[in-house]
Coordinates of C-alpha atoms in Angstrom, one line a residue:
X1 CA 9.9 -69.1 -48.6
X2 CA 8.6 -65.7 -49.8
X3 CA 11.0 -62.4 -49.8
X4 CA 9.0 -61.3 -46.9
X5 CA 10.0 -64.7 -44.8
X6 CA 13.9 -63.8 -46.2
X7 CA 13.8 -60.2 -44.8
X8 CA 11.8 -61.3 -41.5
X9 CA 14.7 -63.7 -40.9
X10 CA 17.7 -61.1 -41.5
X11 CA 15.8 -58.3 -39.2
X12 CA 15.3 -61.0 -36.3
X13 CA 18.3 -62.8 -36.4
X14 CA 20.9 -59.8 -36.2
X15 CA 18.7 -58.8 -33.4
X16 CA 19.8 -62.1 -31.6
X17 CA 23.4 -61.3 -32.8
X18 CA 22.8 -57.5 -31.0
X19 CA 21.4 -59.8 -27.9
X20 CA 24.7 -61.8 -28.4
X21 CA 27.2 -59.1 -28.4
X22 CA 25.4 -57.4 -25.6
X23 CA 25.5 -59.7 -23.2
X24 CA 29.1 -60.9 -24.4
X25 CA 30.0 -57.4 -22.9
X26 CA 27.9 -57.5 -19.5
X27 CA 29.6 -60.6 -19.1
X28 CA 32.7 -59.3 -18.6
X29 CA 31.4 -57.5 -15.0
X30 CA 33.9 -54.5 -14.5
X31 CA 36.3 -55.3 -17.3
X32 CA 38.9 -57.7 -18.0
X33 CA 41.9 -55.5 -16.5
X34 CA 39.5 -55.9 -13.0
X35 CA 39.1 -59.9 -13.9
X36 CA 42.5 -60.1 -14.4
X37 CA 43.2 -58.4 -10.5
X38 CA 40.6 -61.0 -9.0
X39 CA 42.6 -63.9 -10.5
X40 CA 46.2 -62.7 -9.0
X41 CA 44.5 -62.6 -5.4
X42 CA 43.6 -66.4 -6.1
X43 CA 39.8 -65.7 -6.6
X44 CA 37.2 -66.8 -8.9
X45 CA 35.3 -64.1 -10.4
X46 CA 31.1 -64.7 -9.8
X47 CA 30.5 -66.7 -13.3
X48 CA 33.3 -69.0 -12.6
X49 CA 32.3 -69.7 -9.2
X50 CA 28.9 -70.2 -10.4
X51 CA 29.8 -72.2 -13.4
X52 CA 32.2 -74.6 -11.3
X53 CA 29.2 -75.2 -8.7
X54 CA 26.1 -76.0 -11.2
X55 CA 26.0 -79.4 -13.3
X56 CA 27.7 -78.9 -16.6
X57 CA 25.0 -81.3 -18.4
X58 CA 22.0 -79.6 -17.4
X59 CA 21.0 -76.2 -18.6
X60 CA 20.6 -73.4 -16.8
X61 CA 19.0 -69.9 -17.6
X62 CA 20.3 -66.4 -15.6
X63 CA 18.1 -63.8 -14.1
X64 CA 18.7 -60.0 -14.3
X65 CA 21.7 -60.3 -16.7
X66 CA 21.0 -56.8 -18.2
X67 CA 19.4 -55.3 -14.3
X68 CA 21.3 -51.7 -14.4
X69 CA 22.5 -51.6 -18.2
X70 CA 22.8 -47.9 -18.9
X71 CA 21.9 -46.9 -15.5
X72 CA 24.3 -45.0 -13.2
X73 CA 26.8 -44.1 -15.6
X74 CA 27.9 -40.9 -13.5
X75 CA 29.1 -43.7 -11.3
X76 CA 30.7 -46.1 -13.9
X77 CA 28.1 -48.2 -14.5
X78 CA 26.9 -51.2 -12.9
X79 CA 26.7 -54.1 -15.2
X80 CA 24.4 -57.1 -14.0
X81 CA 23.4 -54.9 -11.2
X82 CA 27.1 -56.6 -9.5
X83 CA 25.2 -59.6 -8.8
X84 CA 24.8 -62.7 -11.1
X85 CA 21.7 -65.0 -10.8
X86 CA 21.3 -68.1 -12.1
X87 CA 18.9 -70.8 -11.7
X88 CA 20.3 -74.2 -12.8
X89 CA 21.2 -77.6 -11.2
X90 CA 23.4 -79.1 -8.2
X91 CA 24.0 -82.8 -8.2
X92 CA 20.5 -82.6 -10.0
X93 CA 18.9 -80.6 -8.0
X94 CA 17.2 -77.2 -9.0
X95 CA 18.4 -74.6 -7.0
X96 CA 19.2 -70.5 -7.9
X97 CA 22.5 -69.1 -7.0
X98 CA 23.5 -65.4 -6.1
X99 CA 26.9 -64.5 -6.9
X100 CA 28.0 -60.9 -6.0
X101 CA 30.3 -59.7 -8.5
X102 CA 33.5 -58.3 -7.0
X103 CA 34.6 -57.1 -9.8
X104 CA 31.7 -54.0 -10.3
X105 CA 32.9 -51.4 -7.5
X106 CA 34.0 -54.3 -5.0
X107 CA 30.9 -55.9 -5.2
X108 CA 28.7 -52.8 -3.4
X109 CA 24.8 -52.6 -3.8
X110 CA 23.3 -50.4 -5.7
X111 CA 20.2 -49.5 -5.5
X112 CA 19.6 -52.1 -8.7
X113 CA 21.5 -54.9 -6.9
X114 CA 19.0 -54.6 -4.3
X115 CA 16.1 -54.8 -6.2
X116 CA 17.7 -58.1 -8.0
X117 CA 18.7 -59.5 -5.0
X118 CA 15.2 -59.1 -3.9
X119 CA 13.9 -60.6 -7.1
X120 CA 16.0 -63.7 -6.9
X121 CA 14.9 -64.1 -3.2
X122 CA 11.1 -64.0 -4.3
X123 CA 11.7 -66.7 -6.8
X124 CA 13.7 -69.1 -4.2
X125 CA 10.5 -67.7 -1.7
X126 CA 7.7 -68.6 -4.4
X127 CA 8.9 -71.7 -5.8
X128 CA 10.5 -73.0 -2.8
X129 CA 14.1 -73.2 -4.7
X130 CA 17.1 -73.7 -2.8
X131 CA 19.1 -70.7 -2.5
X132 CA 23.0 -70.2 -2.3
X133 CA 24.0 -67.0 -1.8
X134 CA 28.3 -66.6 -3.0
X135 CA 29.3 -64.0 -0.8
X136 CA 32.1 -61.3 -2.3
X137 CA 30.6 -57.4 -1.5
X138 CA 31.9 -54.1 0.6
X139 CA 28.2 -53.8 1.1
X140 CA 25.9 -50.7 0.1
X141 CA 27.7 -48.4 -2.2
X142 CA 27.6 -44.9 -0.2
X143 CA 27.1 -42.2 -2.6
X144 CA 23.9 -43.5 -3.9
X145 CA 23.2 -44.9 0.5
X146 CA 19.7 -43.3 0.6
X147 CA 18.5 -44.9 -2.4
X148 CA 19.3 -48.7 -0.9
X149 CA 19.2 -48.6 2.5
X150 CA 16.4 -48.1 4.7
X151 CA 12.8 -48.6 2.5
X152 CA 10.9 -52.0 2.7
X153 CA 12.2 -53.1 -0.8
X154 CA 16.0 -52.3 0.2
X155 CA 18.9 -53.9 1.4
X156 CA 17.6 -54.6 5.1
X157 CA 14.6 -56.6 3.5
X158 CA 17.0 -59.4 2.5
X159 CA 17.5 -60.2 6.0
X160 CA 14.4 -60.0 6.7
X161 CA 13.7 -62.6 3.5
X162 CA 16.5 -65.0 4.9
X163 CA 14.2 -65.2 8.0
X164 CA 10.6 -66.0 6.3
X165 CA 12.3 -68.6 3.9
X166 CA 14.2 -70.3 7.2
X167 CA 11.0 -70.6 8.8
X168 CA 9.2 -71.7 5.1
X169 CA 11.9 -74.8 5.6
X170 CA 13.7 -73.2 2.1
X171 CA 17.2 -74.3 2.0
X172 CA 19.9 -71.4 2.2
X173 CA 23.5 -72.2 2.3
X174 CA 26.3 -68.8 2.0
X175 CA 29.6 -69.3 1.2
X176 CA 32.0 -65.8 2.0
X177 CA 34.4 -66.2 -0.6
X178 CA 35.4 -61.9 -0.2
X179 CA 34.1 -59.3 1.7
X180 CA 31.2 -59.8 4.3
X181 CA 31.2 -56.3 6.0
X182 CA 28.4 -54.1 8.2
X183 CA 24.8 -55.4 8.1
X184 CA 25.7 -57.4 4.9
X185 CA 27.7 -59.9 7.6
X186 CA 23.8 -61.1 9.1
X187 CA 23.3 -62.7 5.7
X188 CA 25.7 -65.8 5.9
X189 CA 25.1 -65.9 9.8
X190 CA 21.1 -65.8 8.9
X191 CA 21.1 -68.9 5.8
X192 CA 21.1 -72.4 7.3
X193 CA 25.2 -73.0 7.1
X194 CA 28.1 -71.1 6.2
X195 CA 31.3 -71.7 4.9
X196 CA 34.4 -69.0 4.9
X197 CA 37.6 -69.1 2.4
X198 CA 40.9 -69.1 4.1
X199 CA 42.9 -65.9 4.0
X200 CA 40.3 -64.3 1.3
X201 CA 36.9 -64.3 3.3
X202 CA 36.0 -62.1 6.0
X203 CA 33.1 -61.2 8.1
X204 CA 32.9 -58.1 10.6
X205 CA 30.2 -55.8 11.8
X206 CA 33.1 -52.8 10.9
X207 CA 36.5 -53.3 9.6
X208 CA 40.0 -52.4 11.6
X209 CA 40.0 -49.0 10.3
X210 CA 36.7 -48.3 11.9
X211 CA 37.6 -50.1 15.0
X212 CA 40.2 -48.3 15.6
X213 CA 38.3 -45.4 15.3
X214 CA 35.3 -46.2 17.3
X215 CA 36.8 -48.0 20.1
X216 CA 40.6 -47.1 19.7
X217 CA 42.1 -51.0 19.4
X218 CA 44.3 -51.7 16.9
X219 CA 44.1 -55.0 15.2
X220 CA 44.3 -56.4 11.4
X221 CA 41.5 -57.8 9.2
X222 CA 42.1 -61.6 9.5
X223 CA 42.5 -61.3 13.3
X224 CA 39.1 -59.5 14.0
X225 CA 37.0 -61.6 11.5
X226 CA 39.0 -64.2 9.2
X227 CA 38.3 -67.7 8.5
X228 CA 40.4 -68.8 11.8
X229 CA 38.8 -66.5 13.8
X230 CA 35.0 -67.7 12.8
X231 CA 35.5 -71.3 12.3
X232 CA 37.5 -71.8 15.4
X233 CA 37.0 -69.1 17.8
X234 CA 33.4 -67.5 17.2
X235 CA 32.0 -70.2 16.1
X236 CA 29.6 -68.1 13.7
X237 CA 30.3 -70.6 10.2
X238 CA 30.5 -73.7 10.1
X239 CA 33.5 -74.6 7.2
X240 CA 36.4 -73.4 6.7
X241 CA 37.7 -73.9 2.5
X242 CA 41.3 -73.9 1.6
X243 CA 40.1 -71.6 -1.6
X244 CA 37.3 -71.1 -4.3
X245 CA 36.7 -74.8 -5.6
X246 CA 37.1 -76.1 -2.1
X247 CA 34.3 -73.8 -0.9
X248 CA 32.1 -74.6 -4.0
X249 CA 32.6 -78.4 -3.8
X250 CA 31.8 -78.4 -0.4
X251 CA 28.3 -76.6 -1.4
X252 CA 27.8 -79.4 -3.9
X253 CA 28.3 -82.3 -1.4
X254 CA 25.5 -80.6 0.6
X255 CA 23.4 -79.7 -1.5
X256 CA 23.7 -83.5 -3.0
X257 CA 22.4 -84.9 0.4
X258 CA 19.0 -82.9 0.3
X259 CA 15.7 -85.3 0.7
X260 CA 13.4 -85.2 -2.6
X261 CA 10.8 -82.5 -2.2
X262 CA 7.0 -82.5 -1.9
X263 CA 5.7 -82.0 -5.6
X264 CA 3.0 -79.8 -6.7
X265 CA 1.9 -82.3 -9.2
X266 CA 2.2 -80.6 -12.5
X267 CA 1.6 -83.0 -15.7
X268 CA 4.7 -83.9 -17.1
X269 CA 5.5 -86.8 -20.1
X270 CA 8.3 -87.7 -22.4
X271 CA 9.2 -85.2 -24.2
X272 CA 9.0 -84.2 -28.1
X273 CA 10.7 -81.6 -29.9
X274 CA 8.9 -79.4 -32.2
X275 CA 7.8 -80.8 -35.7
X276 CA 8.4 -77.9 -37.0
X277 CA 11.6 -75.9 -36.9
X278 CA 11.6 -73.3 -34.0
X279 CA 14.5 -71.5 -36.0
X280 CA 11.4 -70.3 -39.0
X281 CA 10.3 -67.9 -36.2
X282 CA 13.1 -65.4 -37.4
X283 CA 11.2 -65.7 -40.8
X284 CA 7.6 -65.5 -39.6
X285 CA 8.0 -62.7 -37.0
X286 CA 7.6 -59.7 -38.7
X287 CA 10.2 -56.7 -39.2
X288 CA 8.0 -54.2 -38.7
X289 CA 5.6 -54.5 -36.3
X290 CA 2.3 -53.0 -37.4
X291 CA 2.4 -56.0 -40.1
X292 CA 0.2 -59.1 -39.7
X293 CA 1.4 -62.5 -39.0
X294 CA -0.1 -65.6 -37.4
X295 CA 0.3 -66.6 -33.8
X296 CA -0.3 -70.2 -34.9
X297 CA 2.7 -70.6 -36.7
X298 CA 4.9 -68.9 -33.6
X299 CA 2.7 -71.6 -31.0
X300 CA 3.4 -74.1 -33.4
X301 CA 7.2 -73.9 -33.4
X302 CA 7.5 -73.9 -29.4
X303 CA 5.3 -76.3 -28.6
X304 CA 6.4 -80.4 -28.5
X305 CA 4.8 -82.3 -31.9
X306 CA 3.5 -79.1 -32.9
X307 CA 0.4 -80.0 -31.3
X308 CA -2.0 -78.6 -29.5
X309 CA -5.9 -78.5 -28.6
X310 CA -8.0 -75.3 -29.0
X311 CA -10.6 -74.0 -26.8
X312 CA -13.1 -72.1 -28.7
X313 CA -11.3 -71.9 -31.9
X314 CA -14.2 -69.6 -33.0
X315 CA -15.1 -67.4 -30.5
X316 CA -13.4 -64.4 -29.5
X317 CA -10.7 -65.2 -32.2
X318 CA -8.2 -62.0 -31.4
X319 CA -7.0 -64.2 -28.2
X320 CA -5.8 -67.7 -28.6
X321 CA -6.5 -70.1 -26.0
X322 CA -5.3 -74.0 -26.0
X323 CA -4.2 -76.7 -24.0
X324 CA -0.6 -77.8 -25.3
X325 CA 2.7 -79.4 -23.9
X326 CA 6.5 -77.7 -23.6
X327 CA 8.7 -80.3 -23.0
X328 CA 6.9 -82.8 -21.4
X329 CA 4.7 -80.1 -19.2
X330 CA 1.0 -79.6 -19.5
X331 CA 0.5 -75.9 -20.0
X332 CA -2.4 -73.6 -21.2
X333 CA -1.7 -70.9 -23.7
X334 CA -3.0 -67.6 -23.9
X335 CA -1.6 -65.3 -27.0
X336 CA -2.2 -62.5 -29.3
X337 CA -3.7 -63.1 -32.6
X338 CA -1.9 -60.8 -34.6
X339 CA -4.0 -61.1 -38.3
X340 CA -7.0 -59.6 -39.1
X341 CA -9.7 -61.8 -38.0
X342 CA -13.5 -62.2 -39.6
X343 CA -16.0 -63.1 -36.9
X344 CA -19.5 -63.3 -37.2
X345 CA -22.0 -62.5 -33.7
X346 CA -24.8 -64.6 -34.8
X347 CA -26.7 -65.7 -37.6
X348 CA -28.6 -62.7 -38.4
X349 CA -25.8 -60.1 -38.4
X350 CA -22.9 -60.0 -41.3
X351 CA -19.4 -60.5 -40.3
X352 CA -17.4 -57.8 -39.2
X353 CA -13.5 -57.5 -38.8
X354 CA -11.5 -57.8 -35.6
X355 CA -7.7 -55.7 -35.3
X356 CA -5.2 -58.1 -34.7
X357 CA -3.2 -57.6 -31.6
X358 CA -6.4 -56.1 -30.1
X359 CA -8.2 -57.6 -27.0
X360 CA -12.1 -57.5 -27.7
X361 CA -15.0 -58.0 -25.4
X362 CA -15.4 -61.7 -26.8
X363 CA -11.6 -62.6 -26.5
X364 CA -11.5 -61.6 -22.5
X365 CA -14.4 -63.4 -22.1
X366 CA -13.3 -66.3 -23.4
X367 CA -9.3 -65.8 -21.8
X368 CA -11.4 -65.3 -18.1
X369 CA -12.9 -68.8 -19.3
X370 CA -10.0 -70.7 -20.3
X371 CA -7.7 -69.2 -17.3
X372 CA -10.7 -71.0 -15.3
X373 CA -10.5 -74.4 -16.5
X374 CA -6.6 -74.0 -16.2
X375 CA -7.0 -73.2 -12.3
X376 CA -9.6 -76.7 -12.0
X377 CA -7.1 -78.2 -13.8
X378 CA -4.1 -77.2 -12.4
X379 CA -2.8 -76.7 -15.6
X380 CA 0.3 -74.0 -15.7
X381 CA -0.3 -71.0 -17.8
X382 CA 1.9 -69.6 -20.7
X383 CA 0.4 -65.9 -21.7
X384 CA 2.1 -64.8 -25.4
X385 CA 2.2 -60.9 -25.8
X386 CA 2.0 -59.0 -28.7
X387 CA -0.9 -56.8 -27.7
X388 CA -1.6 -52.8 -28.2
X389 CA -4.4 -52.5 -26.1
X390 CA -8.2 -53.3 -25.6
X391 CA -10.4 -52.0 -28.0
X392 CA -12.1 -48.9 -27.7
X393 CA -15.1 -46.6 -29.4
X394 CA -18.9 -46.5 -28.5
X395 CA -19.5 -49.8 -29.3
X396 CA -17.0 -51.7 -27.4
X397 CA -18.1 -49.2 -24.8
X398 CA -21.8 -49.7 -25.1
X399 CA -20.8 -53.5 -24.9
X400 CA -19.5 -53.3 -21.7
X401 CA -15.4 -54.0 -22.9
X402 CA -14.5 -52.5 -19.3
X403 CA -16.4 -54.9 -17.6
X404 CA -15.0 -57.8 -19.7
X405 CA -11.5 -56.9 -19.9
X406 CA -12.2 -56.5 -15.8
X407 CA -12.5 -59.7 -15.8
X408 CA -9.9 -61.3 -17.6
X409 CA -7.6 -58.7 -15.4
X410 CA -9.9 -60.7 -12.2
X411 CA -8.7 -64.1 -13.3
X412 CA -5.0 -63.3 -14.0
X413 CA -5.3 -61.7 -10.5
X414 CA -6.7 -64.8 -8.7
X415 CA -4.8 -67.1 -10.5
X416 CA -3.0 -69.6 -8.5
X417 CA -1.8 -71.8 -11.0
X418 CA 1.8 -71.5 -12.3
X419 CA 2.0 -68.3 -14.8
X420 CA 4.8 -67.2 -17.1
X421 CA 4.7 -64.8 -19.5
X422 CA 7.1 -63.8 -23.3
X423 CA 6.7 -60.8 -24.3
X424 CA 7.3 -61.2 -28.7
X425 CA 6.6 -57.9 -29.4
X426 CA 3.7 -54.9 -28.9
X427 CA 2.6 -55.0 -24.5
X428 CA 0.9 -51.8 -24.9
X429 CA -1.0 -50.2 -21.7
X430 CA -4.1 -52.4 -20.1
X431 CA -3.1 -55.3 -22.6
X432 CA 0.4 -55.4 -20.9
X433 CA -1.9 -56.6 -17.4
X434 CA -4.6 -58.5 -19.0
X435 CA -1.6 -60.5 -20.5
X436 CA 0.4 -61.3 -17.0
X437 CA 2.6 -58.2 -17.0
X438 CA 4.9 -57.7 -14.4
X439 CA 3.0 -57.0 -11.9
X440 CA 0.8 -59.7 -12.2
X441 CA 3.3 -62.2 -10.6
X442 CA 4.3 -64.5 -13.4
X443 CA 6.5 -66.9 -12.0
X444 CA 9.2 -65.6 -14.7
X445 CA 8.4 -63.1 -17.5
X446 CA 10.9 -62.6 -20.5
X447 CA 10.8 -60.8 -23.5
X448 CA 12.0 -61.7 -26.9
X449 CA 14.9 -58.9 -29.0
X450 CA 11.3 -57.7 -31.1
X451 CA 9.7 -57.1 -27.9
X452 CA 8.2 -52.9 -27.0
X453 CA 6.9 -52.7 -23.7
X454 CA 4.7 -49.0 -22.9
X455 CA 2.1 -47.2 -22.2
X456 CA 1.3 -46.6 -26.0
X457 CA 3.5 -47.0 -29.3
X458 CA 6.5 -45.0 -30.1
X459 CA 4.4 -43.1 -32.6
X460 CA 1.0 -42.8 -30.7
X461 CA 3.0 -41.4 -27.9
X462 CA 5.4 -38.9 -29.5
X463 CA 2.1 -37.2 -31.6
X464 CA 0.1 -37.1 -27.8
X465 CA 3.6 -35.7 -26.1
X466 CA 4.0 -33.6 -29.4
X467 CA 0.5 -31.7 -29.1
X468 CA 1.2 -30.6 -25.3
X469 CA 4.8 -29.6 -26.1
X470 CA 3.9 -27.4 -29.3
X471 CA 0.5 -25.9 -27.0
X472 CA 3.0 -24.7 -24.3
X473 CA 5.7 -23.4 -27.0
X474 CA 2.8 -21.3 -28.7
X475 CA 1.6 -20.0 -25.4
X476 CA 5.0 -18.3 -24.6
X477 CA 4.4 -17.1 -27.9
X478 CA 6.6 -18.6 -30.1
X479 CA 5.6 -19.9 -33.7
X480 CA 5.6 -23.3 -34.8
X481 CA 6.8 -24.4 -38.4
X482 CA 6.4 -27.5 -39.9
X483 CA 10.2 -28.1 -40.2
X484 CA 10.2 -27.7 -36.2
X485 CA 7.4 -29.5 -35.3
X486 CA 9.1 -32.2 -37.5
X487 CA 12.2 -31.4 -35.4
X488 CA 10.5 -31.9 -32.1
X489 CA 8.5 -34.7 -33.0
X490 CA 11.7 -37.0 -34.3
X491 CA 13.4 -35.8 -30.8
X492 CA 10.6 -36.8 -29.0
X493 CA 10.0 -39.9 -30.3
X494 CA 13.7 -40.6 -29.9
X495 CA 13.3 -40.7 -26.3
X496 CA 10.6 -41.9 -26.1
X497 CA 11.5 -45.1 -28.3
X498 CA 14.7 -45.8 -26.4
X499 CA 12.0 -46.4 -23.2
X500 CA 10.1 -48.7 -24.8
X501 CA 13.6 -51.0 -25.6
X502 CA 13.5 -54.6 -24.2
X503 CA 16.8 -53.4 -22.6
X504 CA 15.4 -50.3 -21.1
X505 CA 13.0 -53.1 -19.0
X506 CA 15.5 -55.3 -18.6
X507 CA 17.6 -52.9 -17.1
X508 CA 14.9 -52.0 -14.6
X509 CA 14.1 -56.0 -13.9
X510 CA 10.3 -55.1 -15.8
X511 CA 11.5 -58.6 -17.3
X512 CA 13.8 -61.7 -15.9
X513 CA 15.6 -61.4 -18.8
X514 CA 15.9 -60.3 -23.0
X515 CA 16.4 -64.0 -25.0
X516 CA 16.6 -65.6 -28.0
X517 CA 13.4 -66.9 -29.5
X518 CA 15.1 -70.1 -29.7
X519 CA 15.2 -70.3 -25.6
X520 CA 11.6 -70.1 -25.0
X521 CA 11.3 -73.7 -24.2
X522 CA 13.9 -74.1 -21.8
X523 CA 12.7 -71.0 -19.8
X524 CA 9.3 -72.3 -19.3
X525 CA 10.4 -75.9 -18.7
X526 CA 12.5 -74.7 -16.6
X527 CA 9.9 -72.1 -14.8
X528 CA 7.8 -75.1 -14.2
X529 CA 10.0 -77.4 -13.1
X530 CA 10.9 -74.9 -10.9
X531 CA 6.9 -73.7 -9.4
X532 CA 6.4 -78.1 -9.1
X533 CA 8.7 -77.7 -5.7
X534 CA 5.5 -75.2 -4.3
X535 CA 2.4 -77.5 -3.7
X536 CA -0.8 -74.7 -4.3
X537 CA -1.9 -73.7 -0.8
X538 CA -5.4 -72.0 -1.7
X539 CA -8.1 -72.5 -4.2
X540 CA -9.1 -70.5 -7.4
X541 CA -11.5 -67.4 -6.8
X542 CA -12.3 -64.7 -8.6
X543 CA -14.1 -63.1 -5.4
X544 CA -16.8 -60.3 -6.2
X545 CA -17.2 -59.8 -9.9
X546 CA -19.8 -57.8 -11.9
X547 CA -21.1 -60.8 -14.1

């Protein structure tokens, strides 16, 4: 290995050990003096609950674990959003979980913890995933109330979400292990059974204190809306659980009893590691990230034997597109060439050089091609960003790159096989959506420690943002040196940079989650096992399109 593969490998691999200690520290919800509390009153916190109910054998990947990092921290901060979400495996079966973390301000929603609980109800919605909702929250936190509760994306759409998945046939099953108070309490009462811990649970449309003060009667917590009271006098759940473990066991023996599902029919064989060692991705990924490196070698090491089959290997050669497998699963991969690339037009005309990283007319054409033949073959797709944009100038103009890269963005759109996206590094403006961005609906979409996701680069940006800030300064009539232009531009590009962070869209669920290079595989086989529960339910078109 060259120096270059030496330094690559110590850049990338502390930032896994930065991913490491970061999410050692989210993991510990509202701190350990709070943890500690939880335990005395004979409760679980939300990651023992949920490690206790998934299979210890089978893997399992978590949703959102960085949703509100930095955010709210006039409010104390609200790690994981207060919610934990994990998609992993009951008695075999794939299901995602919802833990509310009791621990982060009692559990209350944020407006963060809305939009996560909303993400991990579209999953469940879109893949047709059972869904198991651990109940522990003093509902909407107040001081922030306008930002959570009444828009279409806030907390009242989660009822409205246990309603379409009910009549969708998707499994829900709630378990109130805490509080269940206000309009919160139609969630357990809306899944398809509900279980209630003795002496810890509760569920009431307003607690004593606010009986009392509404109506004037005077009675205690347990009384109006304990386990006793709803398992044997309301009749609104259905089991009662001596604690925790009783509660989660019971979930396990239900869920264990679920018929098999009807399959999309996604290609699946034995599986094969890698020939080559995934862990040589620290080396080959680059540390910084205007350098060149080869895709190929990054496909190579996450894709079963190493193998896989191009489609047009020499057209369009800034965008790699070829059929492979990741563990076991058929998928089609769409990625980033990040080297310079010679390609020649025809016979008559010399080569010319292509930017790495950079969609061209020919590459979007071909990705609209191969996305295509993906959809017919109901083949899942696996898009690989590193991209800064599509390319621009009078000839990419004159060659009609808007109406090309129009319709790649067509096919992404229509798509209605299976997509997931990993973001490795650069997903720059327009190339961020022709790639299966966010809002393109990949099924999942995470992004690697090396990841930048923006409008532009840190150091396009800060000059753009520097120009307008020094114009405005000079009109009020103040002079600009160069040791203060230097001075604004390093503060600008500050900010700017700490935007662009994988944790910055992390924290703002613009990604499922920030991982290891190393768990790329899992995610994806996971992701598709996942998307096989929904059979497709309409055909591919790319509508009206300007051929």
């Amino acid at each position: 290995m060259d120096i270059n593969f030496n330094k690559n490998e110590d850049h990338n691999k502390l930032l896994v050990s930065d991913l490491r200690k970061r999410l050692t520290k989210v993991k510990l919800g509202g701190g350990q003096k709070r943890i500690d509390k939880h335990h005395e009153k004979g409760k679980m916190t939300a990651r023992e609950r949920i490690d206790f109910l998934l299979d210890e054998k089978n893997p399992s990947i978590e949703i959102g674990a960085f949703a509100g990092d930095g955010m709210y921290e006039e409010h104390g901060g609200c790690p994981s959003g207060g919610v934990v979400v994990k998609i992993g495996y009951v008695h075999g079966k794939q299901c995602i979980v919802v833990a509310n973390d009791a621990t982060v301000k009692a559990g209350a929603w944020f407006p963060i913890t809305g939009k996560k609980n909303l993400r991990a109800q579209e999953i469940a919605i879109e893949n047709r995933l059972p869904i198991i909702y651990l109940v522990d929250s003093a509902g909407v936190y107040l001081p922030m109330q306008d930002e959570i509760f009444p828009d279409k994306e806030h907390f009242g759409r989660i009822f409205r979400n246990n309603a379409v998945m009910s009549s969708m046939g998707i499994t829900q099953i709630a378990a109130v292990m805490g509080s269940c108070v206000a309009g919160g309490a139609y969630l357990p009462i809306m899944s398809d059974e509900a279980l209630i811990v003795d002496k810890t649970g509760s569920i009431f449309l307003a607690g004593s204190y606010l009986v009392k003060a509404a109506i004037g009667e005077t009675i205690d917590n347990e009384t109006l809306g304990g386990a006793t009271t709803h398992c044997e006098v309301s009749g609104v759940t259905d089991y009662k659980a001596k604690d925790d473990k009783d509660a989660l066991t019971t979930i396990q023996n239900i869920i264990g009893k679920i018929g098999d599902f009807e399959k999309a029919g996604y290609n699946r064989i034995t599986t094969l590691p890698p020939k080559l060692d995934p862990k040589e991705i620290y080396g080959i990924l680059p540390k910084e990230r205007h350098d060149q490196y080869d895709m190929y070698e990054i496909i190579k090491r996450l894709v079963d034997n190493s193998e896989f089959d191009e489609y047009k290997a020499g057209y369009g050669q800034t965008l790699i597109t070829a059929y492979a497998r990741i563990d076991g699963w058929a998928v089609g991969i769409v990625a980033n060439q990040r080297k310079v690339v010679k390609t020649t037009k025809a016979k008559t005309k010399p080569s010319e050089m292509q930017f790495g990283g950079v969609i061209y007319s020919d590459s979007a054409d071909k990705a609209t091609r191969f996305i295509a033949n993906c959809n017919q073959k109901k083949i899942p797709l696996v898009f690989l960003q590193d991209v800064t944009g599509f390319m621009v100038g009078s000839k990419s103009e004159h060659g009609g790159i808007i109406k090309d890269g129009a319709k790649m963005v067509n096919a992404v759109s229509n798509s209605v096989v299976p997509k997931f996206t990993v973001v490795i590094g650069n997903s720059y403006g327009a190339g961020n959506y022709a790639m299966c961005g966010k809002a393109y609906d990949p099924k999942l979409i995470v992004a690697w420690p090396s990841a930048e996701l923006a409008v532009m680069s840190g150091n396009s940006a800060a000059k753009v943002l520097l120009q307008i800030e020094t114009a405005a300064l000079k009109k009020k009539g103040e002079e600009i040196t160069k040791e203060k232009e230097e001075e604004l531009f390093n503060k600008i590009k500050t900010r700017y940079d700490s935007q662009v962070s994988p944790y910055y869209a992390a924290a703002r669920i613009w990604t499922d989650a920030v991982i290891d290079p190393l768990e790329t595989r899992k995610w994806i086989s996971m992701g598709v096992e996942a998307a096989n529960h929904a059979p497709i339910e309409k055909p591919f078109n790319l509508g009206v399109l300007q051929v």
